[in-house]
Each structure stands twice: as C-alpha cells, then as structure tokens.
CSV table of C-alpha atoms in Angstrom, one decimal:
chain,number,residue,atom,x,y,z
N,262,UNK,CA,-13.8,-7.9,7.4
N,263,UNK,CA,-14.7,-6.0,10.0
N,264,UNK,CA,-18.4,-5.4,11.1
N,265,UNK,CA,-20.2,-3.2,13.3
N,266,UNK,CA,-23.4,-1.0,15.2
N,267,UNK,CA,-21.3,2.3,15.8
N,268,UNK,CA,-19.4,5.1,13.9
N,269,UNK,CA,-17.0,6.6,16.2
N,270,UNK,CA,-16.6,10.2,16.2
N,271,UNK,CA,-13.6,12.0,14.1
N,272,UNK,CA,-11.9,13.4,17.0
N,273,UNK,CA,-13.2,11.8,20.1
N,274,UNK,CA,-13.1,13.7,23.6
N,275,UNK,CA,-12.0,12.7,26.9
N,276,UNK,CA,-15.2,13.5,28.3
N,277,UNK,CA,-18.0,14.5,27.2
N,278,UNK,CA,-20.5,17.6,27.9
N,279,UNK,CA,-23.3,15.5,29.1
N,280,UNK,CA,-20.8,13.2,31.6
N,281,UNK,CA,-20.0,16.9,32.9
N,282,UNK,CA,-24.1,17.4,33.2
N,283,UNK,CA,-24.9,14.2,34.8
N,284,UNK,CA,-21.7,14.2,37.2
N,285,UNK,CA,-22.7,17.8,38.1
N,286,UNK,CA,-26.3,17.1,38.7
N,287,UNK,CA,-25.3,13.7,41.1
N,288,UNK,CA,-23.0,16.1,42.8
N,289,UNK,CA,-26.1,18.1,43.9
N,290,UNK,CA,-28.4,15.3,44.8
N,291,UNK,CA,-25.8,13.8,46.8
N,292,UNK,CA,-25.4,17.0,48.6
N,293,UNK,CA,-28.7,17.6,49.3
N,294,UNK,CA,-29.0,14.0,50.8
N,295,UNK,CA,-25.8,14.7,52.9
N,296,UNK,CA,-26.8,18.3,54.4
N,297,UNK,CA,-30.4,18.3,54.3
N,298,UNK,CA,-31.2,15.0,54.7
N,299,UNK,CA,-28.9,14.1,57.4
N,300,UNK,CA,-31.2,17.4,59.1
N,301,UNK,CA,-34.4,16.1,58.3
N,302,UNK,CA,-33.4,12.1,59.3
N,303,UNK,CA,-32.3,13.7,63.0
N,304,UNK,CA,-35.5,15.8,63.2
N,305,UNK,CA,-37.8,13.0,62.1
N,306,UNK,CA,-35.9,11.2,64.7
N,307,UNK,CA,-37.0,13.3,67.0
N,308,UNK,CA,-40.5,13.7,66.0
N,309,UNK,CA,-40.9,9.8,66.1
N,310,UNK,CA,-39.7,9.2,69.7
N,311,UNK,CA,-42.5,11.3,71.0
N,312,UNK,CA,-45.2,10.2,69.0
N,313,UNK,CA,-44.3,6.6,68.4
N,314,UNK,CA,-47.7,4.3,69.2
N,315,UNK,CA,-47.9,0.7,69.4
N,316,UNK,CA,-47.9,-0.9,65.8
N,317,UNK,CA,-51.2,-2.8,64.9
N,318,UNK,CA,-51.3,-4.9,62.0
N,319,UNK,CA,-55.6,-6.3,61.2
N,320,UNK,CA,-55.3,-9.9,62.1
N,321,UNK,CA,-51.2,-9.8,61.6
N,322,UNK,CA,-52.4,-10.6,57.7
N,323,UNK,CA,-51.2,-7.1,55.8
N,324,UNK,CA,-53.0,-6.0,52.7
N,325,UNK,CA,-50.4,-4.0,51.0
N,326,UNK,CA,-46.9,-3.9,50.9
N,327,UNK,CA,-44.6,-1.7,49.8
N,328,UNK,CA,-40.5,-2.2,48.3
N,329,UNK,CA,-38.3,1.0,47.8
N,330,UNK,CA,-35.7,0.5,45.2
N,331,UNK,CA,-34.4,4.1,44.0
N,332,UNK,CA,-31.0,4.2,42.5
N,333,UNK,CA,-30.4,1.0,40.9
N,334,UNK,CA,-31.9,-0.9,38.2
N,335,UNK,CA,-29.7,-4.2,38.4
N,336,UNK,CA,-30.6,-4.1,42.2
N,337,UNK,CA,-34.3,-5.0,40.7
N,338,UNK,CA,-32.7,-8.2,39.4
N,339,UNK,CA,-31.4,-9.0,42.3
N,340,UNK,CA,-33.8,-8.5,44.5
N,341,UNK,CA,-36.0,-11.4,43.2
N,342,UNK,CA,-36.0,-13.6,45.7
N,343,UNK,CA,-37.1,-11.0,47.9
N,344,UNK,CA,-40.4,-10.7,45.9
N,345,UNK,CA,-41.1,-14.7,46.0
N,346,UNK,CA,-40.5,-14.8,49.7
N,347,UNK,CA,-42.9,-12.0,50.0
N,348,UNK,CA,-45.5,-13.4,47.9
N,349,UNK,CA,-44.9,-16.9,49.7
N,350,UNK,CA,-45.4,-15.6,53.0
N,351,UNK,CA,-48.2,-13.2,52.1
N,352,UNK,CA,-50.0,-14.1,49.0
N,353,UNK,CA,-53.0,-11.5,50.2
N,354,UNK,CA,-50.9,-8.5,50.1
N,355,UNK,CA,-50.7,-6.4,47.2
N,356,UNK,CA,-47.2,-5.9,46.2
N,357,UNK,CA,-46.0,-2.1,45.3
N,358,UNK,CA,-42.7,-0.5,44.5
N,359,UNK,CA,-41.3,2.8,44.5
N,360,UNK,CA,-38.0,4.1,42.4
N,361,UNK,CA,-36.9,6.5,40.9
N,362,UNK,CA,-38.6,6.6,36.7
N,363,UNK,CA,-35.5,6.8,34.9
N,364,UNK,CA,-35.0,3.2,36.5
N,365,UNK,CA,-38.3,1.6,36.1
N,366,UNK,CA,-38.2,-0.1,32.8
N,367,UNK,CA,-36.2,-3.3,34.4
N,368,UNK,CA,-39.1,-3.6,36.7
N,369,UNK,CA,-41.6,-3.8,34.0
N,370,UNK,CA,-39.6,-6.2,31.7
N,371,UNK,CA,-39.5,-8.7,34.9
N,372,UNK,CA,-42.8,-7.7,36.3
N,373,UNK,CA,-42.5,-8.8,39.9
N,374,UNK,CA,-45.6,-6.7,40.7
N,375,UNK,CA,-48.2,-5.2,38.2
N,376,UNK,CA,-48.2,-2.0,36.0
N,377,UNK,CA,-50.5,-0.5,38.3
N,378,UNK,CA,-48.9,-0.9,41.5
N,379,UNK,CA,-45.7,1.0,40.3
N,380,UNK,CA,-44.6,4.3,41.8
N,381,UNK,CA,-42.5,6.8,40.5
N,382,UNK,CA,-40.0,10.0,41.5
N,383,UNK,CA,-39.1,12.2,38.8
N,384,UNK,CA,-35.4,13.6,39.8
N,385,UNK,CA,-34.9,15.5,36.3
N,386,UNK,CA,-35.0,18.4,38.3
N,387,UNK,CA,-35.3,19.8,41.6
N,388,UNK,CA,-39.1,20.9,41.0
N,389,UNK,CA,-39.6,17.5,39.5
N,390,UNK,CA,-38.3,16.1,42.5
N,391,UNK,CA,-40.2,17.7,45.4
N,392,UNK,CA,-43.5,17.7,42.9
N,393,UNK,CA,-43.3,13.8,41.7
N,394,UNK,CA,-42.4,12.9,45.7
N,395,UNK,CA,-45.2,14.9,47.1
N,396,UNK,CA,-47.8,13.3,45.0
N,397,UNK,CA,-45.6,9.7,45.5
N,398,UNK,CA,-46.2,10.1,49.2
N,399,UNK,CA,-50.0,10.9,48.7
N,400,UNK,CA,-50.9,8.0,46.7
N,401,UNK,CA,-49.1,5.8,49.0
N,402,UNK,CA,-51.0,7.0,52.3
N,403,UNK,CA,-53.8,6.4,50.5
N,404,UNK,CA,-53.3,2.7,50.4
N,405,UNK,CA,-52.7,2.7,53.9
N,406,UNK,CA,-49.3,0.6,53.7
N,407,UNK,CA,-49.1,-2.3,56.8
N,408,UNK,CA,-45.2,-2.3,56.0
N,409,UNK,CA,-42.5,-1.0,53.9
N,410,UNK,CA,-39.2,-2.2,52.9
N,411,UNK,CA,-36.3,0.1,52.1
N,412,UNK,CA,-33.3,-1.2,50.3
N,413,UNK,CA,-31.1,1.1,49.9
N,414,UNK,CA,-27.8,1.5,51.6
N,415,UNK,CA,-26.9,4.6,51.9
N,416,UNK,CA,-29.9,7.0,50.7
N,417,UNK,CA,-31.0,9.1,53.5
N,418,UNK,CA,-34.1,10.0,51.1
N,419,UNK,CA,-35.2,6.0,50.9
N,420,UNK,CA,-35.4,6.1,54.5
N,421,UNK,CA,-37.8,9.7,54.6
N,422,UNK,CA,-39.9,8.5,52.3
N,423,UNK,CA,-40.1,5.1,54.2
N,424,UNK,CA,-41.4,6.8,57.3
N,425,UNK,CA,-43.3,9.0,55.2
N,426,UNK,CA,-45.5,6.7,53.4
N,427,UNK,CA,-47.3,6.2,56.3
N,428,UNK,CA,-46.4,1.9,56.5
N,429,UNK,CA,-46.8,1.0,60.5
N,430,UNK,CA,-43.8,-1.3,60.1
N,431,UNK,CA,-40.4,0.3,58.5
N,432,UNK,CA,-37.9,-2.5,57.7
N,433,UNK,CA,-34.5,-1.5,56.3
N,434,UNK,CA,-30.7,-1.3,57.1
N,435,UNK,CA,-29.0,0.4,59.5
N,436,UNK,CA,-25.2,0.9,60.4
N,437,UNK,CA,-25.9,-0.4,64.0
N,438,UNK,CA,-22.8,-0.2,65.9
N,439,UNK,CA,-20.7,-0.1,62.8
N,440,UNK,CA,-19.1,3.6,61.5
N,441,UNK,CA,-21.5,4.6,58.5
N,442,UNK,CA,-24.1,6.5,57.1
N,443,UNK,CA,-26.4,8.6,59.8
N,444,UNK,CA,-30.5,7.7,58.4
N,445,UNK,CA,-32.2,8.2,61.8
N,446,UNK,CA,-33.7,5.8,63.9
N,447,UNK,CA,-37.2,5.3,63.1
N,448,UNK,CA,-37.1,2.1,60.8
N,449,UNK,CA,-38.6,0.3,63.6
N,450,UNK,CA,-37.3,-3.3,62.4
N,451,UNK,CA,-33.8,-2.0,61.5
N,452,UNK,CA,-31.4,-4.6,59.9
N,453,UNK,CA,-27.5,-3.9,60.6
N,454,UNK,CA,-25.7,-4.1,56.8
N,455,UNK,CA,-23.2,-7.3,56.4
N,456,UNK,CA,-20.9,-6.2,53.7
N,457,UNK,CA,-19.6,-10.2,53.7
N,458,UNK,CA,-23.1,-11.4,52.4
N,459,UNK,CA,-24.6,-10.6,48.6
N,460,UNK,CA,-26.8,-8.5,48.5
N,461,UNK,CA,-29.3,-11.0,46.9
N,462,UNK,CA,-29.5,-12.7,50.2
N,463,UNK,CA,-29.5,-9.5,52.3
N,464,UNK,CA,-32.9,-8.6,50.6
N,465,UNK,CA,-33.9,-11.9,51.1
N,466,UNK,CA,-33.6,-11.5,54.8
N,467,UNK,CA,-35.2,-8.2,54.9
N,468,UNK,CA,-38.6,-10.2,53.8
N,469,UNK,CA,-37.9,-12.6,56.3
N,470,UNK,CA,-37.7,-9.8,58.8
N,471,UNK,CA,-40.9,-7.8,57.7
N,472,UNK,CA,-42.4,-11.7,58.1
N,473,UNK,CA,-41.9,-12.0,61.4
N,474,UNK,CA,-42.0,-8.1,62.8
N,475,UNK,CA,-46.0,-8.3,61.0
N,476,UNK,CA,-46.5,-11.3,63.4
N,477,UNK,CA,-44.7,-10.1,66.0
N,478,UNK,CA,-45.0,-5.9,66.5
N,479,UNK,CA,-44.3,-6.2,70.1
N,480,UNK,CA,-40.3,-7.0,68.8
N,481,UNK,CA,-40.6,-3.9,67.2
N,482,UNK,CA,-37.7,-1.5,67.7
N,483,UNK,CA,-34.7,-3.8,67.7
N,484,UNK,CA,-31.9,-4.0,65.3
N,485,UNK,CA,-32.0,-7.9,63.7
N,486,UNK,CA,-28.7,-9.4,62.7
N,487,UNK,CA,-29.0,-11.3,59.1
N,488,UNK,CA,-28.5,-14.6,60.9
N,489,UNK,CA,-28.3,-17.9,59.6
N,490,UNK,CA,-32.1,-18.2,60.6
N,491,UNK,CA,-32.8,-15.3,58.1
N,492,UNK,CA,-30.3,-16.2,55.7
N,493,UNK,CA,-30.7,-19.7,54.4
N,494,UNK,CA,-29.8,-20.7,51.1
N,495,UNK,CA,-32.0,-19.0,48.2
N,496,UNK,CA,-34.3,-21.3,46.7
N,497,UNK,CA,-34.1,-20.9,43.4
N,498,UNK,CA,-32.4,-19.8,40.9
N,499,UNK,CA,-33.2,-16.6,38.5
N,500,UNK,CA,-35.9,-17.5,36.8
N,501,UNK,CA,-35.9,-16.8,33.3
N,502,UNK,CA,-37.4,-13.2,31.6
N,503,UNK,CA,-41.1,-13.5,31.0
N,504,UNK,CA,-40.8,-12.5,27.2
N,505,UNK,CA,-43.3,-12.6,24.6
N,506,UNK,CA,-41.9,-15.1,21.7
N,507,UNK,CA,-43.2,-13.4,18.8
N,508,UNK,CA,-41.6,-10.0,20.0
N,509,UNK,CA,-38.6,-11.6,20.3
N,510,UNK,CA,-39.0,-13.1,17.3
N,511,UNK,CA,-40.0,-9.8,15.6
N,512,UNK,CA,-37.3,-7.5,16.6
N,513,UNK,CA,-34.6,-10.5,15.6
N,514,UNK,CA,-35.9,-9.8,12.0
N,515,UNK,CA,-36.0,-6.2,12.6
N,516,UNK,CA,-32.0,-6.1,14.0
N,517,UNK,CA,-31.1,-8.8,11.3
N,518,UNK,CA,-32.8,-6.6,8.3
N,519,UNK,CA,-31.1,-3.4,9.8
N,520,UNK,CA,-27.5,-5.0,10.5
N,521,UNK,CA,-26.7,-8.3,8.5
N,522,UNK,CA,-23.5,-8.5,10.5
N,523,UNK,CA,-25.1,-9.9,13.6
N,524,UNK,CA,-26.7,-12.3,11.3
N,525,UNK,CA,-23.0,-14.0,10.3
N,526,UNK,CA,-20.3,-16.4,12.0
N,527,UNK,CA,-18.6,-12.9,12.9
N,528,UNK,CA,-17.9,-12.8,17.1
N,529,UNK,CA,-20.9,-10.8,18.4
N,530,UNK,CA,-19.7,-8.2,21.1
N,531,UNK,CA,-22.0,-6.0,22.8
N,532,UNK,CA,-20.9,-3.1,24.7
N,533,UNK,CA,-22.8,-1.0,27.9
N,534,UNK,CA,-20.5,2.1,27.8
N,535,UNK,CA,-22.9,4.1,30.3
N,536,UNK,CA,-22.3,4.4,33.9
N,537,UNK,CA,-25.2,5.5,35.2
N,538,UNK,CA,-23.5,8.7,35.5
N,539,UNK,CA,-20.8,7.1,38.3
N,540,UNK,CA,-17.3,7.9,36.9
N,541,UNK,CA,-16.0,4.8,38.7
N,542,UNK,CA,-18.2,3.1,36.5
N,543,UNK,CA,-17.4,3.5,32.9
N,544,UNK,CA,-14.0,5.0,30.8
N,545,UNK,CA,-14.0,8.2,29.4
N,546,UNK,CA,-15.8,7.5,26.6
N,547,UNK,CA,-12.4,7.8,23.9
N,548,UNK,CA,-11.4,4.2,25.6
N,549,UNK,CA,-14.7,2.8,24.8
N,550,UNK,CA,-14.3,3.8,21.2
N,551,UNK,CA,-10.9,2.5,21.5
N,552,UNK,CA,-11.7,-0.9,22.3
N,553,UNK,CA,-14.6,-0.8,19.7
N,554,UNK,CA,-12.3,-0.4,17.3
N,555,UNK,CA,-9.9,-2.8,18.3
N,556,UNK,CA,-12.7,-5.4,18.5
N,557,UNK,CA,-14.0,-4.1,14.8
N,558,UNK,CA,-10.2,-4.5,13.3
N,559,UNK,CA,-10.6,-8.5,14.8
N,560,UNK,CA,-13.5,-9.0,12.9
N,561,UNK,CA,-16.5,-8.8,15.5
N,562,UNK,CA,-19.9,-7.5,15.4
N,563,UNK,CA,-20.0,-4.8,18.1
N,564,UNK,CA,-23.5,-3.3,19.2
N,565,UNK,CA,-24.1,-1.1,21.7
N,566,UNK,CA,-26.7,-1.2,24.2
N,567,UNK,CA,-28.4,0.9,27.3
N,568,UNK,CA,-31.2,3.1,28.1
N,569,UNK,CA,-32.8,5.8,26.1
N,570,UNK,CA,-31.1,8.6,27.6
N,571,UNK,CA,-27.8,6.5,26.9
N,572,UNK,CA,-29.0,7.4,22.8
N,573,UNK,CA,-26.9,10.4,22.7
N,574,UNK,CA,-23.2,8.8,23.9
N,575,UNK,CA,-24.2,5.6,21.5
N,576,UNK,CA,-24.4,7.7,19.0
N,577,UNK,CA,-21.0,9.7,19.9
C-alpha cells in the first residue's frame, strides 16, 4: 500500500505564481548588484586608494571577528572548518556572522558562534534591505571589527558591506588575473578563487590567510594564492549536529503520532523540492509531484521537507 506526507494538487501547474515572485524578485537584486554595485565597488575603490592608512592590529591579538555568509545556507555547513581554524588560532576573539535572515536558522542549529553575535539583512524588500543593512553596518562599527572575512563569490554587496563594517583587515576572493566578477580592490588580503579546490577547503584557507595578514599587516595589499601552505588537508571531519536528545526524541513521537507510515518497514523518501528560488535548481514543481507519486505507487513513505517559506509549495 502506498503511504505518504503530501496530497498533490488536482491539476498541477508548470510553474507556480510564487516561483514567478521569487524569480522576479532575484532578477532585481541581481540587477541591482550588477549596475549599482559594480558603481559603488569602483567608487569605493577609489575612495580607498586615497585614504588607505597603515593597518594596526592591538598586540596582533584581534578581539572580534567577523564571517559574511549571505546567500547560502549549505555554505554554513561547509564552512566549519573555517570556524575551528579560527577559534584555534584566536581563541580571544569573539566570533560574529553576518547573512542574510531568511538563511540564518542553519547557523543556529550548528551554532558555530552564539545567538548573540548573529547579524542579520532583511532582503524581503527593497526598504527592508537598505533599513536592516544600515542598522547591520552600525552595530558592527560599534564592535570595532580587527578583520572580516567575506565568502562569497560573486556578491558585489558582501564585498561593500566588508569594507563597510569598518574591520582594518578585509580578507576575501578576488578574480586576480582571471576573467570574472568586478568587486573593487579594497579587500586588502585578497584571495584569487581556485574553481579546482572545494570550497570547504577554500574557506579554510581564507582563515589561514586572515592568520597571518593579523600578524603580518605590512603584507597587506597582495593577492595570496590558496597554496599548499594554506591548504593542507582538513582536520576533521564534520562533526556531528549539537541536538538536544529529548527534542529529538519528542518530535519522533510527535511525526510518528501524526503519520504512522514513517513508523513502518515502508522505504522512507524525503524530498527538498525548493530551489532557493534558482530555476537551475529544482523542476517545475508538476515533476516533483510526478516522482512523488511514482515513489507512493512503489510503496514508500515520502515527506517533504524545507524552510518555512517553502510551506506554501509543500502544501501544493
């Protein structure tokens, strides 16, 4: 017998009016970051090569660190490492992180750094935007930040918000001689992107860098190739989620009480069918529905999982 989580819709289609909503609205952002922010990157350019000071780091020992991870919430998985090497090499500094809210809920089920020291943008709307990264910005000159680390790729809005946070050492990546992305030139311990590498070690060696620019500032201004200095073998591996075993234990007797199937010797099958609003991502949602029901007709328990905002194409 078959078994499952979802109740497809009676005539399912192609795509959907929120997929049009969420493409439409990445359409804009990534339009602003193209136009404006490729404006803004070449001005602060500017600005930055005639007011650029020595960097001074107290005693080369920083206090407060700060890691932007925007866009992606599996990048927070894979960016572990990157937090042990920096809490290894600086166990004085307090750790803080700033993303985008929508994606912040990986970060506190792993909870590399404390509740407290999150930060958040708001990019539900364009007045959300400017409002939540204007009072992001604040809060982080506040903490008078000895160095910041910018992991994203491509984001010319990671790399504004890097140099304006105030941190006196900017690590992140940089196309260096290769064809790619304009974000300025004032991350002042640039690292040129190795699309050969993962990207697991790549963050790694962005901590190693910010190590050694802290203790050495006069270096500052170079582009540093992810050699095999900065990129030895990781450590460890991915340590396992910190999860409370009578939560756990809870919500199995909640999702057993609420679907007996998952309970049973049926095949469990659980299906992400967002795509973080990337078409390249995910089907249209019909094929999703198709395979669910292909998997229902050969007897497995299929459940669906995501995000809250992923509630209303579950329930589709």
């Amino acid at each position: 017998m078959a078994h499952g989580l979802i109740i497809p819709p009676m005539a399912p289609a192609p795509e959907s009016q929120w997929d049009n909503v969420d493409q439409m609205k990445l359409s804009v952002q990534r339009a602003i970051d193209r136009w404006v922010g490729q404006v803004l990157c070449w001005g602060l350019s500017r600005w930055h090569s005639l007011t650029r000071r020595p960097v001074q780091v107290e005693g080369n020992t920083p206090r407060r660190l700060l890691v932007i991870l925007l866009s992606e919430m599996g990048s927070v998985v894979l960016a572990q490492a990157m937090f042990d090497e920096l809490q290894r090499a600086h166990p004085g500094a307090q750790l803080h992180v700033l993303q985008l809210r929508k994606n912040q809920s990986v970060m506190r089920l792993v909870g590399f750094v404390p509740e407290s020291n999150l930060h958040s943008i708001d990019d539900s709307s364009l007045g959300h935007l400017l409002s939540s990264m204007w009072k992001a910005l604040r809060d982080l000159r506040a903490l008078q930040l000895d160095g910041v680390i910018d992991c994203e790729l491509f984001s010319r809005i990671s790399a504004l918000l890097s140099y304006g946070c105030g941190a006196r050492v900017r690590v992140g990546f940089t196309p260096h001689t290769q064809e790619g992305l304009y974000r300025g030139n004032f991350t002042n311990a640039a690292v040129p992107y190795n699309p050969y590498q993962h990207i697991s070690l790549q963050f790694f060696g962005l901590a190693r860098v910010m190590g050694r620019a802290l203790s050495n500032p006069d270096e500052l201004g170079h582009a540093r190739p992810l050699n095999r200095w900065v990129l030895p073998q990781l450590p460890t591996a991915l340590r396992s989620l910190p999860l409370d075993v009578n939560e756990s234990q809870r919500f199995r007797q909640r999702l057993v009480a609420d679907h007996p199937v998952f309970d049973r010797t049926s095949h469990r099958v659980l299906m992400y069918v967002s795509g973080g609003a990337l078409p390249i991502r995910a089907w249209p949602e019909a094929h999703y529905i198709e395979l669910a029901r292909e998997l229902l007709n050969q007897g497995c328990a299929v459940g669906l999982i995501g995000l809250p905002e992923d509630t209303p194409q579950a329930q589709r």
